[in-house]
Every structure is written in C-alpha cells, then in structure tokens.
Amino acid sequence: MNWETVIGLEVHLQLATRSKLFSGAATAFGAAPNTQACAIDLALPGTLPVLNRAAVEMAIRFGLAVHAEINPISVFERKNYFYPDLPKGYQTTQLARPIVGPGHLDIELTDGGSKRVRIHHAHLEEDAGKSLHEGFHGLSGIDLNRAGTPLIEIVTEPDLASAEEAVAFAKKLHAIVTALSISDGDLSQGSMRFDVNISVRRPGEPLGTRTETKNLNSFRFMERAIHKEVARQIDVLEGGGRVIQETRLYDGDTDSARAMRSKEEANDYRYFPCPDLLPLQVDAELIERLRATQPELPEARRARFVTDYGLSDYDAGQLAGDTATAHYFEAAARAAGDAKLAANWVMGEIAARLNSAELGIGQCPVSPEQLGGLLRRIVDHTLSNAIARQVFEELWRGAAADADSVIEAQGLRQVSDSGAIAAMVDAVIGANAQQVAAYRAAPEAKRPKMLGFFVGQVMKASGGKADPRQVNELVAARLAEDA
Amino acid sequence: MAIQRADIEKLCYLARIDLTEDTAADTAAGINRVLELIDQLRAADTAGIAPLAHPLEETQRLREDRVEEKVDRDALQAVAPAVESGLYLVPRVIE
C-alpha cells in the first residue's frame, strides 16, 4: 500500500533593507563582528524600537505578488525565549494579526500541469544574531550584527506532496522575491531559509504526526532532507512504531539528520502584544501606490518573451525565471537585433561558461552589450558561428573591449567573396579525386551526408572564415557539374 | 481558573527565575488575584467591540530606511563580562 507525503513550508526571507527592522543600524552582510549591532539591537535599557517603512512596503509587495489580503491593521507581538543570540529575551514578531493574510502561488509540475499552493499568511519579524561554537576555549562567541535584520516569514498550508513540489515552490518563491527586489535571494548567505513540516499517511486517512526540519539553506539540502525524513517516517510506521512530533536538524555536509533534544525546544513562547510598538496601520492608498509600481513578475515576463520575441514557451521560461538573467538577455537581444540568437547564446554558451566557472550572471565577464555586438556580426554574416566563438573567447578573457576590435585586429572577417571561395572549393575537389569519384558514384540519397566532407575541408582551408552557406552551395554545384 | 504550584515552577523555568518556597507561594497568590480581575473583565459584554491591541489610540509611526546608527563597538562591549575578537563570549549553549 502507498504512502502519501504531506509537506508545509515556513520560509524566512531576509528583506533587502539598508537598515534594521527597528533600528538605524546597517544590515550589510559580512561586516566585522558586532559593528552593526547598535544599542537598540543589543536591547540596552531605555531603547525603543521604531519600525522601518521599507520593510513594511516590501512585505506588502510580497503580499500583492501572491494575491494575498493585506491586513489594514497588524500587530507586533513578543515571542519569549532565552538564547544568547537574542539580546532582548524575545523576538519581535507577528502572530494573531500578521500584515499579509491568506494568498496563493501556482507551481508547475514535472508532468506539465500546475498546482495551487495556498499561503496561510506572511508576517514581519526580526532575525536573531549568530553563535559561533568553535575556537573559544569552551565558550560560545556571539555576533549580533544580524540581530534585528528584517525578515518576512511565509507560511504555506500543507499543500505540497513531494520533495520535488517543495523545491518547485521554493524556486518559484525565490524568482518572485528577487523580481520584486525585496530580497537578494542569496541562499549561501542565509537570505532565504526553509523550515519543512513533514508527515506521511495512507491515502484517505487523516493527517499523520508531523516533524519539523529546521533551517535548510539550499534547494538541494531541502530536497535531500525531505527524502530522508519521509523514508524515516515510513520505516518507523511500517515497523509498527509511531512518529513523534519533534524538531529535527539536517546536516547537509554529512547528509544526516537528528532530533533536537527537548531542552533545545522551548515551545512555550508566551506571546503577548509588544507594548513598545503601536498597531501598524496600512491604508488603501499605500497599497494602491505599491500595486501600481509592482515590478514585472516572472510569469508575466515569460508570457511577454513569447509574444514580443517569438521565443518558445520553454525558452521563455528558462530566461524569464531569474530576473538578472532576464535583464541580461533583454539587453543582449536589443544590442544584437536578433532575440532568438541572443536567447540561444545566453542559454547555451553563456550558461555553460558561467556554470563551469561557478559564476552568477551578475559576474559574467562579457557584458550583454558586448555579447549583442558580437551577435550583430553573426547576423550580418561578418562572422561564422565558429569564428564568433573565437571572438567570444577573447571577450571572455577580457582581451578586448568589443567584438569589432577583435575582428579588425585578428582579420577574422568572414570570407564571402565568391571568387575566393570558389578557388578554395576547386583546390579541395582537385586534391581529393577519390572522394569525388565516390560521391559521384553514390546514390542521390547518400550524397548530402558525403557533401559534409568537402565543406569541412573548404572551411578548414579558409581557417573557418568562409561563409558556410556559400561553401555548401558552391561545393554542391561544382560536384554536380561534371557528373 | 486558579494557578497551581506546578504552573509557577514552569513559569520560573521559562523565565529563568529562582524563587524560594515562600516567594513561590506569595507569587501564586498574587497571580491568582490578577486572574480574578481578568475573570471579572471576561464577564463584561464585549460583543461588537474590536479587540484593543494597545491602550494608546494611535498607530505606529514609521522611520525611513536609512543607516543612522554609528556603532562604537568598544564602548558597547565595555559592559560585557567577556569579549574576544569582537564577539561577546557566553557559556557554551550546545554540547
């Protein structure tokens, strides 16, 4: 008998504000320890929080993007627990009245269908600091730079049925928040962290007992952690045991998970409304202003790429999903004057090179304008594809400012002078009497394939500079002549 | 509902407070008096009245997203019992 997997996600998203949620200290990543933790973040006596407008607006933008209700009044509460990276002894968060109410996000499934995932709510809260446990002679070192960094926590309904669906949802969410510019989306720096609630059940039965695996910070770890936990729960149940509701930690480096000790779990948080903060009012005017200035989201962009550039739906999806890639593609397409060619290069050469160099599109050594300039020379037949790759190499190395200067300096202009090409064709045919005889003796159907040999020889003789279209035509004509 | 001794012990653990036997009994009695007041409030008819999140009839003022705090780490860490390499040192929290 089958098991069904039921998954709900809680996503912590760091907002891309310059300053903290409740203080004017900086949020930049990687600063020296405790140089961005001010008196408010440290909870020194007499300090009071003042809410960051940008964080509120980012939360609203997120809500609008997932078709959620924006609550006109939301309330901050204190979630009380003791941990050294939480100086106040409570996290300021929202519980009963979050800023973003129920919404939804549609994900694409591998079978081509789609699925609506309901979002229960999203709320504003502050991040905690970081603890370092190694190298302090038995003590822990605390860096409070991250304390007070604004987060939204996005909570889904348990609508996901597999690791693959959970990852599809996470990636879609990532595409949306980066398109909105409300987060840098840098998972390696903890900008997006996932808690995964997992249970299994027999089809038709009520929900099973769930466990929560906390703090997954990559799509790959999330996928592996879910597979592992689902297998563990099925093992327990098929062995006649019971799943215990617990919090689990997954270690991506060793691909292993363990239950947190109950002492590590302080699940009696004694929430109460924070007396230091007044209710947050969001008026309709602000919501409408933000709605009117929402950036284009990946789904709309994909549709536009199909209609405006004539790309296939698949290619459009590849290019539109990631905002930086989409912008790169559009700039290259503009400069090239040929969107399909630009699309092929961005998804082909550029993607492959970036991948092997482990670079993001933002670090691409070839600017979209440089790529567009190169592609323009393919469009106007100055360069063959093969030579264009050589020129690309120079641009990638940073050896030249643009394609035209490489073409000039290295004399790479494609030979499209038919006299010069004809001479090369004649030379190749003269030097390969045996192959010529074989070609002429071959049945019609086999000839096109054999033609490739001669074309290849001519291209080689030209140093790759002959226009292949012309070479093909001339070789075919010449071989047909004396037959 | 009256608060029991076990509730006081749990609250003490959660709040990291040690109470002596005598104080624990006094505290339980004190909290129970507050709960009685709350029970009286509960008896009032509040149908149609919006819950009050804050006694001030104001809403939250917002600040612009600007970095305005200069952090003088040395001054702030002068009150800490132990620091090293810019980090606050605390008793180890994991094993």
Coordinates of C-alpha atoms in Angstrom, one line a residue:
Chain A
M1 CA 0.0 0.0 0.0
N2 CA 1.2 3.5 -0.8
W3 CA 2.1 6.3 1.5
E4 CA 1.2 10.0 0.8
T5 CA 3.6 12.7 1.8
V6 CA 2.2 16.0 3.2
I7 CA 4.5 19.0 3.4
G8 CA 4.1 22.5 4.6
L9 CA 6.9 25.2 4.5
E10 CA 7.9 28.1 6.6
V11 CA 10.2 30.3 4.8
H12 CA 12.3 33.0 6.4
L13 CA 13.2 35.7 3.9
Q14 CA 15.7 38.5 4.8
L15 CA 14.5 41.7 3.4
A16 CA 16.9 43.9 1.3
T17 CA 16.6 47.0 3.5
R18 CA 19.6 49.1 4.3
S19 CA 18.8 49.3 8.0
K20 CA 17.3 47.0 10.6
L21 CA 13.6 46.4 11.2
F22 CA 13.5 48.5 14.4
S23 CA 16.8 50.5 14.4
G24 CA 19.0 52.6 12.1
A25 CA 22.0 50.1 12.2
A26 CA 23.2 48.7 8.9
T27 CA 22.3 45.3 7.6
A28 CA 25.2 44.7 5.2
F29 CA 26.5 41.1 5.2
G30 CA 30.0 40.3 6.2
A31 CA 30.9 43.2 8.4
A32 CA 33.3 42.7 11.3
P33 CA 31.5 41.1 14.3
N34 CA 29.2 43.4 16.3
T35 CA 30.0 46.5 14.3
Q36 CA 26.4 46.7 13.1
A37 CA 24.7 46.0 16.4
C38 CA 23.6 49.3 18.0
A39 CA 22.1 49.9 21.4
I40 CA 18.6 49.1 20.2
D41 CA 19.7 45.8 18.7
L42 CA 21.5 45.0 21.9
A43 CA 18.4 45.7 24.0
L44 CA 20.2 48.2 26.2
P45 CA 17.9 49.8 28.8
G46 CA 15.9 52.8 27.7
T47 CA 16.0 52.0 24.0
L48 CA 12.8 51.8 22.0
P49 CA 12.0 50.3 18.5
V50 CA 10.9 52.4 15.5
L51 CA 9.6 50.5 12.6
N52 CA 11.3 50.6 9.2
R53 CA 8.9 51.9 6.4
A54 CA 10.8 50.0 3.6
A55 CA 10.3 46.6 5.4
V56 CA 6.6 47.3 5.7
E57 CA 6.4 48.1 2.0
M58 CA 8.4 45.1 1.0
A59 CA 6.1 42.8 3.0
I60 CA 3.1 44.4 1.2
R61 CA 4.7 44.0 -2.2
F62 CA 5.2 40.3 -1.4
G63 CA 1.6 40.0 -0.3
L64 CA 0.4 41.6 -3.6
A65 CA 2.5 39.2 -5.6
V66 CA 0.9 36.2 -4.0
H67 CA -2.6 37.5 -4.4
A68 CA -3.0 37.9 -0.6
E69 CA -5.1 40.2 1.5
I70 CA -3.1 42.9 3.1
N71 CA -4.4 43.5 6.6
P72 CA -5.2 47.1 7.3
I73 CA -4.2 46.7 11.0
S74 CA -1.5 44.3 12.1
V75 CA 0.1 43.9 15.5
F76 CA 3.6 43.1 16.7
E77 CA 4.0 40.5 19.5
R78 CA 6.8 39.3 21.7
K79 CA 7.8 35.7 21.3
N80 CA 9.7 34.9 24.5
Y81 CA 12.6 32.6 24.8
F82 CA 16.2 32.7 26.1
Y83 CA 19.1 32.2 23.8
P84 CA 22.4 34.2 23.8
D85 CA 21.9 35.4 20.2
L86 CA 18.6 37.1 21.2
P87 CA 19.5 40.0 23.4
K88 CA 16.0 41.1 24.3
G89 CA 14.9 37.7 25.5
Y90 CA 12.1 37.9 23.0
Q91 CA 11.8 38.1 19.2
T92 CA 9.5 40.8 18.0
T93 CA 7.2 39.1 15.5
Q94 CA 3.5 39.0 14.5
L95 CA 1.2 36.2 15.4
A96 CA -2.6 36.7 15.6
R97 CA -2.7 39.7 13.2
P98 CA 0.0 39.4 10.6
I99 CA 0.5 42.0 7.8
V100 CA -0.1 39.6 5.0
G101 CA -3.2 37.3 5.1
P102 CA -4.1 34.2 3.0
G103 CA -2.8 34.1 -0.6
H104 CA -1.6 31.5 -3.1
L105 CA 1.2 30.6 -5.5
D106 CA 0.9 28.3 -8.5
I107 CA 3.7 26.0 -9.2
E108 CA 4.5 24.0 -12.3
L109 CA 4.7 20.2 -12.0
T110 CA 7.1 18.0 -14.0
D111 CA 4.1 16.4 -15.8
G112 CA 3.4 19.8 -17.3
G113 CA 0.4 20.5 -15.1
S114 CA 0.2 23.1 -12.4
K115 CA -0.8 23.2 -8.7
R116 CA -2.1 25.9 -6.5
V117 CA -0.2 26.1 -3.2
R118 CA -2.1 28.1 -0.5
I119 CA -0.2 30.6 1.6
H120 CA -1.6 30.7 5.1
H121 CA -0.1 34.1 5.9
A122 CA 3.2 36.1 6.0
H123 CA 4.4 38.2 8.8
L124 CA 7.1 40.7 9.7
E125 CA 9.7 39.8 12.3
E126 CA 13.3 40.3 13.2
D127 CA 16.3 37.9 12.7
A128 CA 18.5 36.8 15.6
G129 CA 22.3 37.0 15.9
K130 CA 24.8 34.2 15.2
S131 CA 26.5 31.9 17.7
L132 CA 30.0 30.5 17.0
H133 CA 30.8 27.4 19.0
E134 CA 34.3 26.6 17.9
G135 CA 37.5 28.1 19.0
F136 CA 36.5 30.0 22.1
H137 CA 38.0 27.6 24.7
G138 CA 34.7 26.1 25.7
L139 CA 32.7 29.2 25.4
S140 CA 30.4 30.4 22.6
G141 CA 31.1 33.6 20.7
I142 CA 28.1 35.8 19.8
D143 CA 27.9 38.1 16.8
L144 CA 24.8 40.3 16.9
N145 CA 25.2 42.0 13.5
R146 CA 22.3 40.0 12.2
A147 CA 20.1 40.7 15.2
G148 CA 17.2 42.9 14.2
T149 CA 17.6 42.3 10.4
P150 CA 14.1 42.4 8.9
L151 CA 12.5 39.1 7.8
I152 CA 9.2 38.0 6.5
E153 CA 8.2 34.6 7.5
I154 CA 6.0 33.0 4.8
V155 CA 3.9 30.1 6.0
T156 CA 2.2 27.7 3.5
E157 CA -0.7 25.3 4.0
P158 CA 0.3 21.6 3.9
D159 CA -0.4 21.5 0.1
L160 CA 2.9 20.1 -1.1
A161 CA 3.0 16.3 -1.8
S162 CA 6.7 15.7 -2.5
A163 CA 10.2 17.0 -2.2
E164 CA 10.1 17.9 -5.9
E165 CA 7.0 20.1 -5.3
A166 CA 8.5 21.7 -2.3
V167 CA 11.6 22.6 -4.3
A168 CA 9.5 23.9 -7.2
F169 CA 7.6 26.1 -4.7
A170 CA 10.8 27.3 -3.1
K171 CA 12.3 28.2 -6.5
K172 CA 9.2 30.0 -7.6
L173 CA 9.2 32.0 -4.4
H174 CA 12.8 32.8 -5.0
A175 CA 12.1 34.0 -8.5
I176 CA 9.3 36.2 -7.2
V177 CA 11.1 37.9 -4.3
T178 CA 14.2 38.6 -6.5
A179 CA 12.0 40.0 -9.2
L180 CA 10.4 42.3 -6.6
S181 CA 13.9 43.3 -5.3
I182 CA 12.7 42.7 -1.8
S183 CA 15.5 40.2 -1.1
D184 CA 18.9 39.5 -2.6
G185 CA 17.8 35.8 -2.5
D186 CA 21.4 34.8 -1.7
L187 CA 20.8 31.4 -0.1
S188 CA 24.5 30.9 0.7
Q189 CA 24.4 34.0 3.0
G190 CA 21.2 32.8 4.7
S191 CA 18.9 35.3 2.9
M192 CA 16.3 32.5 2.5
R193 CA 15.9 29.7 5.0
F194 CA 13.4 26.9 5.0
D195 CA 11.7 25.0 7.8
V196 CA 9.9 21.9 6.5
N197 CA 6.9 20.3 8.2
I198 CA 6.6 16.7 7.0
S199 CA 4.1 13.9 7.7
V200 CA 3.0 10.8 5.9
R201 CA -0.3 8.9 5.8
R202 CA -2.2 6.2 3.9
P203 CA -4.4 7.7 1.2
G204 CA -7.7 8.9 2.5
E205 CA -6.6 8.8 6.2
P206 CA -6.3 11.8 8.4
L207 CA -3.0 13.7 8.7
G208 CA -0.2 11.8 10.3
T209 CA 2.0 13.2 13.1
R210 CA 4.4 15.8 11.6
T211 CA 8.0 16.6 12.3
E212 CA 9.7 19.9 11.5
T213 CA 13.2 20.0 9.9
K214 CA 14.6 23.5 10.5
N215 CA 16.9 25.9 8.8
L216 CA 17.6 24.4 5.4
N217 CA 19.5 26.9 3.3
S218 CA 19.7 25.4 -0.1
F219 CA 17.3 23.8 -2.6
R220 CA 19.4 20.7 -2.8
F221 CA 19.6 20.2 1.0
M222 CA 15.8 20.8 1.2
E223 CA 15.2 18.1 -1.3
R224 CA 17.6 15.6 0.4
A225 CA 16.3 16.3 3.8
I226 CA 12.7 15.7 2.8
H227 CA 13.5 12.4 1.0
K228 CA 15.4 11.3 4.1
E229 CA 12.7 12.3 6.6
V230 CA 9.9 10.7 4.5
A231 CA 11.8 7.5 4.3
R232 CA 12.5 7.6 8.1
Q233 CA 8.8 8.1 8.9
I234 CA 7.7 5.3 6.6
D235 CA 10.2 3.0 8.2
V236 CA 9.0 3.9 11.7
L237 CA 5.4 3.3 10.8
E238 CA 5.9 0.1 8.8
G239 CA 7.9 -1.2 11.7
G240 CA 4.9 -0.8 13.9
G241 CA 6.2 2.4 15.6
R242 CA 4.8 5.9 16.0
V243 CA 6.2 9.1 14.6
I244 CA 7.0 11.5 17.5
Q245 CA 6.3 15.2 16.9
E246 CA 9.7 16.8 17.1
T247 CA 12.1 19.3 15.7
R248 CA 14.9 17.9 13.6
L249 CA 18.2 19.3 12.3
Y250 CA 19.6 18.3 9.0
D251 CA 23.3 18.5 8.3
G252 CA 23.9 18.9 4.6
D253 CA 27.6 18.2 4.8
T254 CA 27.1 14.7 6.2
D255 CA 23.5 14.2 4.7
S256 CA 22.2 13.2 8.1
A257 CA 19.5 14.4 10.5
R258 CA 18.9 14.1 14.2
A259 CA 16.1 15.1 16.6
M260 CA 16.8 18.2 18.7
R261 CA 16.9 17.4 22.4
S262 CA 13.7 18.5 24.2
K263 CA 15.8 21.0 26.1
E264 CA 16.7 22.7 22.9
E265 CA 13.0 23.1 22.2
A266 CA 11.4 25.9 24.0
N267 CA 7.9 25.7 22.6
D268 CA 6.1 27.7 25.2
Y269 CA 6.7 31.2 23.9
R270 CA 4.2 33.1 26.0
Y271 CA 3.3 35.5 23.1
F272 CA 1.8 38.9 24.0
P273 CA 1.3 42.1 22.1
C274 CA 4.5 44.2 22.3
P275 CA 3.8 47.3 24.4
D276 CA 6.6 49.2 22.7
L277 CA 5.0 49.1 19.3
L278 CA 1.7 50.5 18.3
P279 CA -0.6 48.7 15.9
L280 CA 0.6 49.0 12.3
Q281 CA -1.9 50.6 10.0
V282 CA -1.7 50.2 6.3
D283 CA -4.1 52.4 4.3
A284 CA -5.6 51.6 1.0
E285 CA -3.7 54.5 -0.7
L286 CA -0.3 52.9 0.1
I287 CA -1.5 49.5 -1.1
E288 CA -2.7 51.0 -4.4
R289 CA 0.5 53.0 -4.8
L290 CA 2.6 49.8 -4.4
R291 CA 0.3 47.8 -6.6
A292 CA 0.7 50.4 -9.4
T293 CA 4.5 50.2 -9.1
Q294 CA 4.9 46.4 -8.8
P295 CA 7.8 45.2 -10.9
E296 CA 7.1 42.6 -13.7
L297 CA 6.9 39.1 -12.2
P298 CA 8.5 36.1 -13.8
E299 CA 5.2 34.7 -15.1
A300 CA 4.2 37.9 -16.9
R301 CA 7.7 38.2 -18.2
R302 CA 7.6 34.7 -19.6
A303 CA 4.4 35.4 -21.5
R304 CA 5.9 38.7 -22.8
F305 CA 9.1 36.9 -24.0
V306 CA 6.8 34.5 -26.1
T307 CA 4.8 37.3 -27.7
D308 CA 7.5 40.0 -28.0
Y309 CA 10.4 37.9 -29.0
G310 CA 8.8 34.8 -30.5
L311 CA 10.6 32.5 -28.1
S312 CA 9.2 29.1 -27.4
D313 CA 7.4 28.8 -24.0
Y314 CA 10.2 26.6 -22.7
D315 CA 13.0 29.0 -23.7
A316 CA 11.0 32.0 -22.3
G317 CA 10.6 30.1 -19.0
Q318 CA 14.3 29.5 -18.9
L319 CA 15.2 33.1 -19.4
A320 CA 12.3 34.8 -17.5
G321 CA 12.6 32.9 -14.2
D322 CA 15.7 34.6 -12.9
T323 CA 15.4 38.4 -13.0
A324 CA 19.2 39.0 -13.6
T325 CA 19.3 36.5 -16.4
A326 CA 16.1 38.1 -17.9
H327 CA 17.7 41.5 -17.8
Y328 CA 20.9 40.2 -19.4
F329 CA 19.0 38.5 -22.2
E330 CA 16.9 41.6 -23.0
A331 CA 19.9 43.9 -23.1
A332 CA 21.8 41.4 -25.3
A333 CA 18.8 40.9 -27.6
R334 CA 18.5 44.7 -28.0
A335 CA 22.2 45.1 -28.9
A336 CA 22.1 42.1 -31.3
G337 CA 18.9 42.9 -33.1
D338 CA 18.0 39.2 -33.0
A339 CA 16.3 37.9 -29.9
K340 CA 16.3 34.2 -30.8
L341 CA 20.0 34.3 -31.5
A342 CA 20.6 36.1 -28.2
A343 CA 18.4 33.6 -26.4
N344 CA 20.4 30.7 -27.8
W345 CA 23.7 32.2 -26.7
V346 CA 22.5 33.2 -23.2
M347 CA 21.1 29.7 -22.6
G348 CA 24.0 28.0 -24.4
E349 CA 27.5 29.4 -24.4
I350 CA 26.9 31.9 -21.6
A351 CA 25.1 29.5 -19.3
A352 CA 27.7 26.8 -19.9
R353 CA 30.7 29.1 -19.3
L354 CA 29.2 30.6 -16.2
N355 CA 28.4 27.2 -14.9
S356 CA 31.9 25.8 -15.3
A357 CA 33.4 29.0 -13.8
E358 CA 30.9 28.8 -11.0
L359 CA 29.8 32.4 -11.6
G360 CA 26.4 34.0 -11.5
I361 CA 25.1 36.0 -14.4
G362 CA 25.9 39.2 -12.4
Q363 CA 29.6 38.3 -12.6
C364 CA 29.6 37.4 -16.3
P365 CA 32.8 38.9 -17.7
V366 CA 31.1 39.5 -21.0
S367 CA 28.5 42.3 -20.7
P368 CA 25.2 41.9 -22.6
E369 CA 26.2 44.8 -24.8
Q370 CA 29.4 43.1 -25.7
L371 CA 27.6 39.8 -26.5
G372 CA 25.0 41.8 -28.5
G373 CA 27.8 43.4 -30.5
L374 CA 29.3 40.0 -31.3
L375 CA 25.9 38.6 -32.3
R376 CA 25.3 41.5 -34.6
R377 CA 28.3 40.3 -36.6
I378 CA 26.8 36.9 -37.0
V379 CA 23.5 38.4 -38.1
D380 CA 25.2 40.5 -40.8
H381 CA 27.4 37.5 -41.9
T382 CA 30.7 39.1 -40.9
L383 CA 31.4 36.1 -38.7
S384 CA 30.6 32.4 -38.9
N385 CA 29.4 30.7 -35.7
A386 CA 32.8 29.0 -35.3
I387 CA 34.7 32.3 -35.5
A388 CA 32.2 34.0 -33.3
R389 CA 33.1 31.5 -30.6
Q390 CA 36.8 32.5 -31.0
V391 CA 35.9 36.2 -30.7
F392 CA 33.7 35.4 -27.7
E393 CA 36.7 33.7 -26.1
E394 CA 38.7 37.0 -26.4
L395 CA 35.8 38.9 -24.8
W396 CA 35.5 36.4 -22.0
R397 CA 39.3 36.7 -21.3
G398 CA 38.8 40.5 -21.2
A399 CA 41.3 40.9 -24.0
A400 CA 39.2 43.3 -26.0
A401 CA 36.5 45.9 -25.4
D402 CA 34.2 44.7 -28.2
A403 CA 33.8 42.2 -30.9
D404 CA 34.6 44.6 -33.7
S405 CA 38.0 45.4 -32.4
V406 CA 38.9 41.7 -32.2
I407 CA 37.6 41.2 -35.8
E408 CA 39.8 44.0 -37.0
A409 CA 42.9 43.1 -35.0
Q410 CA 42.9 39.5 -36.0
G411 CA 41.5 39.8 -39.5
L412 CA 38.6 37.5 -38.7
R413 CA 36.1 38.9 -41.2
Q414 CA 34.2 36.1 -42.8
V415 CA 35.1 35.4 -46.5
S416 CA 32.0 35.9 -48.5
D417 CA 33.8 36.8 -51.8
S418 CA 32.5 34.1 -54.0
G419 CA 35.6 34.1 -56.2
A420 CA 37.9 33.4 -53.3
I421 CA 35.6 30.7 -52.0
A422 CA 35.3 29.1 -55.5
A423 CA 39.1 28.9 -55.7
M424 CA 39.2 27.0 -52.4
V425 CA 36.5 24.7 -53.5
D426 CA 38.3 23.9 -56.7
A427 CA 41.5 23.2 -54.7
V428 CA 39.7 20.8 -52.4
I429 CA 38.0 19.0 -55.2
G430 CA 41.3 18.7 -57.1
A431 CA 43.1 17.3 -54.1
N432 CA 40.5 14.6 -53.3
A433 CA 39.9 12.8 -56.6
Q434 CA 39.0 9.5 -54.8
Q435 CA 36.3 11.1 -52.6
V436 CA 34.9 13.0 -55.6
A437 CA 34.6 9.7 -57.6
A438 CA 32.9 8.0 -54.6
Y439 CA 30.5 11.0 -54.3
R440 CA 29.5 10.8 -57.9
A441 CA 29.0 7.1 -57.8
A442 CA 26.9 7.3 -54.7
P443 CA 23.1 7.2 -54.9
E444 CA 21.3 10.6 -54.5
A445 CA 20.1 9.9 -51.0
K446 CA 23.6 9.4 -49.6
R447 CA 25.1 12.4 -51.2
P448 CA 24.1 15.2 -48.8
K449 CA 25.9 13.4 -46.0
M450 CA 29.1 12.9 -48.1
L451 CA 29.0 16.6 -49.0
G452 CA 29.9 17.4 -45.5
F453 CA 33.5 16.1 -46.1
F454 CA 34.2 18.7 -48.8
V455 CA 32.5 21.5 -46.9
G456 CA 34.6 20.7 -43.9
Q457 CA 37.8 20.7 -46.0
V458 CA 37.0 24.1 -47.5
M459 CA 36.1 25.6 -44.1
K460 CA 39.4 24.2 -42.8
A461 CA 41.3 25.7 -45.7
S462 CA 39.7 29.1 -45.1
G463 CA 40.6 29.0 -41.4
G464 CA 36.9 28.9 -40.6
K465 CA 36.4 32.2 -42.2
A466 CA 34.4 31.2 -45.3
D467 CA 30.7 31.7 -45.1
P468 CA 29.4 28.1 -44.7
R469 CA 26.2 28.8 -46.6
Q470 CA 28.1 29.9 -49.7
V471 CA 30.6 27.0 -49.4
N472 CA 27.7 24.5 -49.3
E473 CA 26.1 25.9 -52.3
L474 CA 29.4 26.1 -54.3
V475 CA 30.6 22.6 -53.4
A476 CA 27.3 21.1 -54.3
A477 CA 27.2 22.9 -57.6
R478 CA 30.7 22.1 -58.5
L479 CA 30.3 18.3 -57.8
A480 CA 27.1 18.3 -59.8
E481 CA 28.7 20.0 -62.8
D482 CA 31.0 17.2 -64.2
A483 CA 28.9 14.3 -63.0
Chain B
M1 CA -9.0 29.2 36.8
A2 CA -6.5 29.2 39.7
I3 CA -2.8 28.9 39.1
Q4 CA -1.1 25.9 40.7
R5 CA 2.3 25.4 42.2
A6 CA 3.4 23.4 39.1
D7 CA 2.4 26.3 36.9
I8 CA 4.6 28.7 38.9
E9 CA 7.5 26.2 38.6
K10 CA 7.1 26.0 34.9
L11 CA 6.9 29.8 34.5
C12 CA 10.0 30.2 36.7
Y13 CA 11.9 27.8 34.4
L14 CA 10.7 29.6 31.3
A15 CA 11.7 33.0 32.7
R16 CA 14.9 31.7 34.2
I17 CA 13.9 32.9 37.7
D18 CA 14.7 31.1 41.0
L19 CA 12.0 31.6 43.7
T20 CA 12.3 30.5 47.3
E21 CA 9.5 28.3 48.8
D22 CA 7.9 31.4 50.5
T23 CA 8.1 33.6 47.5
A24 CA 6.7 31.0 45.2
A25 CA 3.5 30.7 47.4
D26 CA 3.2 34.5 47.5
T27 CA 3.7 34.8 43.8
A28 CA 1.0 32.1 43.1
A29 CA -1.4 34.0 45.3
G30 CA -0.6 37.3 43.6
I31 CA -1.0 35.9 40.1
N32 CA -4.4 34.4 41.2
R33 CA -5.6 37.8 42.3
V34 CA -4.8 39.2 38.9
L35 CA -6.6 36.3 37.2
E36 CA -9.6 37.0 39.3
L37 CA -9.6 40.5 37.9
I38 CA -9.4 39.1 34.4
D39 CA -12.3 36.8 35.1
Q40 CA -14.4 39.9 36.1
L41 CA -13.4 41.6 32.9
R42 CA -14.4 38.5 31.0
A43 CA -17.9 38.7 32.4
A44 CA -18.4 42.1 30.6
D45 CA -20.3 42.0 27.3
T46 CA -17.8 42.9 24.6
A47 CA -19.8 41.8 21.6
G48 CA -19.2 44.2 18.7
I49 CA -16.2 45.8 20.3
A50 CA -12.9 45.5 18.4
P51 CA -10.1 43.9 20.5
L52 CA -7.6 46.5 21.8
A53 CA -4.0 45.9 20.8
H54 CA -2.6 48.9 22.6
P55 CA -4.1 51.3 25.1
L56 CA -3.0 54.4 23.1
E57 CA -5.4 55.2 20.3
E58 CA -2.5 55.8 17.9
T59 CA -1.0 53.8 15.1
Q60 CA 2.7 53.0 14.5
R61 CA 4.9 55.8 13.2
L62 CA 7.4 54.6 10.6
R63 CA 11.1 55.6 10.1
E64 CA 12.8 56.0 6.7
D65 CA 15.2 53.2 5.8
R66 CA 18.4 54.9 6.5
V67 CA 21.5 53.8 8.3
E68 CA 21.7 56.3 11.1
E69 CA 23.3 54.5 14.0
K70 CA 27.1 54.6 14.4
V71 CA 28.2 51.6 16.3
D72 CA 31.0 52.2 18.8
R73 CA 31.8 48.5 19.5
D74 CA 34.4 49.1 22.1
A75 CA 32.1 51.4 24.1
L76 CA 29.2 49.0 23.8
Q77 CA 31.3 46.0 24.8
A78 CA 32.8 47.7 27.8
V79 CA 29.9 46.4 29.9
A80 CA 30.3 42.8 28.7
P81 CA 31.9 40.3 31.1
A82 CA 34.0 38.8 28.3
V83 CA 34.7 39.6 24.7
E84 CA 37.2 38.1 22.2
S85 CA 37.8 39.1 18.5
G86 CA 34.8 41.4 18.7
L87 CA 32.5 38.6 19.8
Y88 CA 30.6 38.5 23.1
L89 CA 31.6 35.4 25.0
V90 CA 28.9 33.4 26.8
P91 CA 28.7 30.0 28.4
R92 CA 28.6 27.4 25.7
V93 CA 25.0 26.8 24.6
I94 CA 25.4 23.5 22.7
E95 CA 27.3 20.4 23.7

